[in-house]
XYZ file of C-alpha atoms in Angstrom:
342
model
C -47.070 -8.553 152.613
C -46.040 -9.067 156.187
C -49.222 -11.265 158.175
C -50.496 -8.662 160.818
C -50.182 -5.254 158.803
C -52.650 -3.815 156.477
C -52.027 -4.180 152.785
C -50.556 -0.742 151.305
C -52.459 1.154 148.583
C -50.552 4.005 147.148
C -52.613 6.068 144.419
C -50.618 8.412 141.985
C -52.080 10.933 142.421
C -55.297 12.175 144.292
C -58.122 10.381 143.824
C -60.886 13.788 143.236
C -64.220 12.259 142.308
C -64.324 8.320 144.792
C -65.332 10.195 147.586
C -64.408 11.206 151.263
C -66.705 9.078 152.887
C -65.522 6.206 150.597
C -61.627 6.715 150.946
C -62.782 6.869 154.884
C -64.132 3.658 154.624
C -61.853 2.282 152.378
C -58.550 3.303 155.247
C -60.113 1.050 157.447
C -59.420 -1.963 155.656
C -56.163 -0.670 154.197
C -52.860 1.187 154.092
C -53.683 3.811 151.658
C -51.389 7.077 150.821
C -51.089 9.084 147.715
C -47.953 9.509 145.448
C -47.560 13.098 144.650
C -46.153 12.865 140.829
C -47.589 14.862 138.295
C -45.478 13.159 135.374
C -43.261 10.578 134.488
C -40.047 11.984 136.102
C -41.432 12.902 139.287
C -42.416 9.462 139.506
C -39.598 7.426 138.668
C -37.945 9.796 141.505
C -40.910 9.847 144.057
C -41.680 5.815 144.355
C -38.249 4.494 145.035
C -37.823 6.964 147.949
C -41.708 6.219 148.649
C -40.775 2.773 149.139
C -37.685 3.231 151.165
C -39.665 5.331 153.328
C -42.518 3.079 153.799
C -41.764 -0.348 152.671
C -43.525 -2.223 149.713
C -46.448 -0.986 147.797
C -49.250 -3.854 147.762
C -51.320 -2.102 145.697
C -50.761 0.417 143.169
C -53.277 2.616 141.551
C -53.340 4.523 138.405
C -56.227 7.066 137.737
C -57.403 8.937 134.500
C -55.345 11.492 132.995
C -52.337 8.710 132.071
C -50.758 10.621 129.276
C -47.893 12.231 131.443
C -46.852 9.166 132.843
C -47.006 6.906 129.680
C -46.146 4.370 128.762
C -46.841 2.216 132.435
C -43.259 0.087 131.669
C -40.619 -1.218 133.536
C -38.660 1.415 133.353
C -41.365 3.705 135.335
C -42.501 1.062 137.367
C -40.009 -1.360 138.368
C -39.531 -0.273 141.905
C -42.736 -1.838 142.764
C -41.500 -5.309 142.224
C -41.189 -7.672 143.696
C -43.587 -6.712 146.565
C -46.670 -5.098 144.373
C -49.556 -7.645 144.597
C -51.804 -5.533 141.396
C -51.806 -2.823 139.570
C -55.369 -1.148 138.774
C -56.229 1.705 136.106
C -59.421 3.628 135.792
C -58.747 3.413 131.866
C -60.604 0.622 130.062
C -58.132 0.736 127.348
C -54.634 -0.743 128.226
C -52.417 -0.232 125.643
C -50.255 2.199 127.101
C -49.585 -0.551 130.100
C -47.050 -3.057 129.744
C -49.183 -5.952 130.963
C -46.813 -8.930 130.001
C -43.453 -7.192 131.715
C -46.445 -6.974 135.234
C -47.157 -10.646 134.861
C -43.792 -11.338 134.556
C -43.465 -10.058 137.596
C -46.470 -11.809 139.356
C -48.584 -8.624 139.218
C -52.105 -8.845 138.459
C -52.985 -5.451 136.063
C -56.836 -4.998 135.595
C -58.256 -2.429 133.838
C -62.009 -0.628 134.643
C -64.549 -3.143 132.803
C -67.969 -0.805 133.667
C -67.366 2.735 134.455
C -67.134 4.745 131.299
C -68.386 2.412 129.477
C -72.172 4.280 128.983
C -70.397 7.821 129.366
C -68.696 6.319 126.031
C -71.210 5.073 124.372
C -73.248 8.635 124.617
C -70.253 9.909 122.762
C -70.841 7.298 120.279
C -74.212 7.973 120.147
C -73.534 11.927 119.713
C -71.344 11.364 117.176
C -73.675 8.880 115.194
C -76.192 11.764 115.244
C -73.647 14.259 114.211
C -72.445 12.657 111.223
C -75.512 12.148 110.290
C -76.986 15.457 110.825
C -73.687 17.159 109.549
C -74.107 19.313 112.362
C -69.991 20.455 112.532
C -70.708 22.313 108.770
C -74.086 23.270 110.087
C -72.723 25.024 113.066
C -70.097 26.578 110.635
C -72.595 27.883 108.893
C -74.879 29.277 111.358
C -71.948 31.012 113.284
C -70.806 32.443 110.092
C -73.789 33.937 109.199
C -74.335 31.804 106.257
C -77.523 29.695 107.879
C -78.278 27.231 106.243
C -76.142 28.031 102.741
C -73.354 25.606 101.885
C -72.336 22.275 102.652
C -75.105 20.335 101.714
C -76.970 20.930 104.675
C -80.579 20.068 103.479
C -81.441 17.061 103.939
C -79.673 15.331 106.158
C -79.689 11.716 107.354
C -82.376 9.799 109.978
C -80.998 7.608 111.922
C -84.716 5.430 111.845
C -84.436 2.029 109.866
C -80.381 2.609 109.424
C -78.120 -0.660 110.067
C -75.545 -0.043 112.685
C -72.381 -1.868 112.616
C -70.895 -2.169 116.276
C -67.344 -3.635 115.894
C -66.614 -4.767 119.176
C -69.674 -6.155 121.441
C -68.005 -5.445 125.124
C -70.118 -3.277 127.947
C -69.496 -0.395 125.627
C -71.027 -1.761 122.550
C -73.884 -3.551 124.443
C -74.535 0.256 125.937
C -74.444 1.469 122.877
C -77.102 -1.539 121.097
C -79.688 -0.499 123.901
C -79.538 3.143 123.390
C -79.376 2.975 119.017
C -82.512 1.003 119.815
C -84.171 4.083 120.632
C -83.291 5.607 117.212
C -85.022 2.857 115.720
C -81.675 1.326 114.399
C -81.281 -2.192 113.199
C -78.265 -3.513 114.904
C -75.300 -6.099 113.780
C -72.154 -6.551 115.862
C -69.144 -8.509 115.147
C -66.867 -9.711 118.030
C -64.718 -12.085 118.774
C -67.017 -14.483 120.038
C -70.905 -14.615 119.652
C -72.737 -13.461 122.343
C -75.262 -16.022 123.772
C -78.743 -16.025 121.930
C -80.342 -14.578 124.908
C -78.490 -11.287 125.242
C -78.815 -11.159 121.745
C -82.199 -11.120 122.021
C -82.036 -8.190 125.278
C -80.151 -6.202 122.672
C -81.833 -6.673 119.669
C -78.519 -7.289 117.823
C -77.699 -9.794 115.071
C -74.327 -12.065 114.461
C -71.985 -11.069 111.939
C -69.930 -14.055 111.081
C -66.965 -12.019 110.013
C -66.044 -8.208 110.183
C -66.317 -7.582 106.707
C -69.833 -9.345 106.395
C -70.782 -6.353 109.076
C -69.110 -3.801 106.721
C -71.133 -5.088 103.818
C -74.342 -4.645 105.502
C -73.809 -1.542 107.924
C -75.118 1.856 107.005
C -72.898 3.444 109.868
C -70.214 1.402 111.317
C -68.737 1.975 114.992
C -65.604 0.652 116.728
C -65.796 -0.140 120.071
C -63.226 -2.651 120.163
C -59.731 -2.387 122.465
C -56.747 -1.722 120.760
C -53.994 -4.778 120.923
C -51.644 -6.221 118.340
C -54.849 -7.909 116.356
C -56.519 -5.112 116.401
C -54.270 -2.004 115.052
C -55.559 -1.355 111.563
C -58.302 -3.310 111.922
C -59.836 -0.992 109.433
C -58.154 -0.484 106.459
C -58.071 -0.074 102.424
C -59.806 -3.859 102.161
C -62.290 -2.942 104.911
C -63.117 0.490 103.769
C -63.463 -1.868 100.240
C -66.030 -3.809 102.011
C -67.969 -1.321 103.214
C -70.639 0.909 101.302
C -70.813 3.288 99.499
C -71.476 6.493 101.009
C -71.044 4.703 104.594
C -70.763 6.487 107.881
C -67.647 5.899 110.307
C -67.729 6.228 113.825
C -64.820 5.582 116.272
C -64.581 5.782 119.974
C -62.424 3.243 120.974
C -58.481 4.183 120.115
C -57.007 5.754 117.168
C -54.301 3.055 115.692
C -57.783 0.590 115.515
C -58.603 2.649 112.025
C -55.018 2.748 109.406
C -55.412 6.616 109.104
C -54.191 7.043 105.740
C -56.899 4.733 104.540
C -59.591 6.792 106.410
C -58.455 9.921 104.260
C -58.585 8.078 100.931
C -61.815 6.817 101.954
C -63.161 10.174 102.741
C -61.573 11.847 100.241
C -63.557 9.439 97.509
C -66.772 9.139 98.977
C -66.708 5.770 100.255
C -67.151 7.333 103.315
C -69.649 10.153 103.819
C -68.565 11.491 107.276
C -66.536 10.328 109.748
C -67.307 10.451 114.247
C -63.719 10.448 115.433
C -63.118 10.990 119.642
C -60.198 9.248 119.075
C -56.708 9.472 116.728
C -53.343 7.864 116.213
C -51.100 10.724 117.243
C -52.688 12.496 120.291
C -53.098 14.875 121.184
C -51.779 16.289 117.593
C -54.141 14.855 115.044
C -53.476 14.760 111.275
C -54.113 18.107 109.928
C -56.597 16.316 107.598
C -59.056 15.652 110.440
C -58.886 19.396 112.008
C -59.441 20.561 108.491
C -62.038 18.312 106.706
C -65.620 19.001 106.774
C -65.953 15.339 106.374
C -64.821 15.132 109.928
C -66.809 15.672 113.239
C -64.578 15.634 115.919
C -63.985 15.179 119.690
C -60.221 15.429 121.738
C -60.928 12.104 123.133
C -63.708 12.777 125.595
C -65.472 9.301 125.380
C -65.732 8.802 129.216
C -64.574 11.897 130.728
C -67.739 12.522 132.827
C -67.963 13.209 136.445
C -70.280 10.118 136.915
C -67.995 7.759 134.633
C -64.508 9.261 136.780
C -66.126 8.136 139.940
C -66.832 4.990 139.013
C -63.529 4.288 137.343
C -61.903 4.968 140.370
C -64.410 3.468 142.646
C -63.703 0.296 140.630
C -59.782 0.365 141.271
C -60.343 0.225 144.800
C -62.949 -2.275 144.276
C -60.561 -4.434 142.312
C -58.279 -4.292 144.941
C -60.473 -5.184 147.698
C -61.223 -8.307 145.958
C -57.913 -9.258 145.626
C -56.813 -8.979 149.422
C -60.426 -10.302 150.561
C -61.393 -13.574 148.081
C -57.877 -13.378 146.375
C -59.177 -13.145 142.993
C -59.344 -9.350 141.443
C -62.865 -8.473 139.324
C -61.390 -7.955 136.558
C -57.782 -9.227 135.486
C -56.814 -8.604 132.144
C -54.643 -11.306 131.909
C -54.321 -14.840 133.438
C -50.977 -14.170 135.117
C -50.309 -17.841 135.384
C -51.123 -18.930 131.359
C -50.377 -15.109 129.981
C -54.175 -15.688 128.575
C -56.463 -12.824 128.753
């Protein structure tokens, strides 16, 4: 960055839901344009000639709605080095970014940390209630005309006095502790490290020393972990072992963190009741099994698409980047770029 000139922001793609008076604000500080591309081809065309135009890109920001771009590689993105300072993303999972080929590169990536985290958790939350109320076969039935004939409708499940299972004790599963709470849950979380005693204590939530001493004890289990190399089939034929019988399954955090095939045995056997899923290995083209199954309530990954949770997703890539040009250190780096250590 030349000393004198504003950094330069480039966004792909408009920004619809931070604000005018924001982005106002935000222009006085910075450099900040918009990259027209709509996919990944219009980008890999657009950004070099971008660049030539205006000279290096300081800042680059990626909004929601990644799918036509992925994955965020070299190949897409290698015009921004060596001049691109970071690289924010209103997603807060990161798998489809190639985070060691950025800090290769010296580029800090951070992902959003807060902003659709509680949008996500209500999905969890409505997808708790659903397999538990079995309320995809009892909307079946009452638009067929059937009422309440078929399916095992009556009774259902009550959430009151149920163990929850949260797999994964980040902002989402912490959002998700406080509201269960209300349902008169009991909660147990396994994470990668133990929370202190005193947040256990604001979230009424119990240490599990390993994941499948949750799974023993859990009445409905949820994932709310990222997805990375440890944790792709997290969940599999010994963990579905593990768990009880009759067990409910609830997963809003990415597909490839459950080994599908295991999931359908599972179901298929009774080892697990019904299954929450907002989220699926091949998307957006599910296994057949899950658009088919009764077993299955289902959502086309719509976790933290809310107009509240897009604002502040994109609110916090600016925000990232503000604290990288002002104190030098971004709020919240996935990785260490120096070590390579998240």
């Amino acid at each position: 960055m030349t000393i004198g000139r504003k950094p330069r922001v480039v966004s792909l793609g408009e920004p619809a839901f931070v604000g005018s008076e924001y982005l106002a604000q935000f222009e006085t500080e910075f450099d900040y344009s918009v990259l027209s591309a709509t996919n990944r081809e219009e980008t890999q065309t657009l950004l070099p000639k971008d660049i030539e135009k205006k000279g290096p890109i300081d800042a680059f920001i990626v909004r929601m709605g990644t799918p036509p771009y992925e994955p965020f590689d070299e190949d897409l993105l290698k015009a921004l080095a060596p001049g691109c300072k970071i690289i924010t993303s209103a997603s807060a999972g990161f798998n489809e970014f190639d985070v060691d080929w950025m800090a290769s590169q010296q580029i800090v990536f951070c992902n959003t940390v807060n902003a659709v985290a509680e949008a996500t958790a209500d999905m969890t939350v409505f997808l708790i209630l659903a397999v538990l109320r079995n309320t995809t076969n009892a909307e079946k039935s009452a638009r067929s005309g059937m009422w309440r004939r078929g399916a095992n409708l009556v009774p259902t499940c009550d959430p009151s006095g149920l163990t929850l299972g949260i797999v994964g004790m980040g902002a989402i599963g912490k959002y998700l502790a406080k509201k269960a709470a209300a349902f008169n849950m009991k909660i147990k979380y396994y994470n990668r490290n133990q929370l202190p005693s005193s947040e256990e204590t604001a979230y009424g939530a119990t240490y599990c020393q390993s994941l499948h001493d949750l799974l023993r004890e859990a009445d409905v289990v949820s994932l709310n972990c990222p997805l990375n190399a440890a944790t792709t089939n997290l969940i599999s034929k010994a963990e579905f072992s593990a768990m009880k019988d009759g067990v409910f399954l609830v997963n809003t955090a990415r597909g490839a963190v459950i080994d599908e095939e295991a999931l359908i045995e599972a179901l298929e056997s009774g080892k697990v009741q019904r299954a929450g899923l907002d989220v699926f290995v091949n998307e957006p083209s599910p296994n057949p099994y899950f658009l088919q199954s009764d077993k299955v309530v289902l959502q086309p990954h719509l976790g933290g698409l809310t107009e509240k949770a897009f604002q502040k997703a994109e609110r916090e890539c600016f925000e990232n980047i503000r604290a990288f040009f002002t104190t030098g250190k971004a709020n919240s780096p996935v990785i260490d770029i120096k070590t390579r250590t998240p």
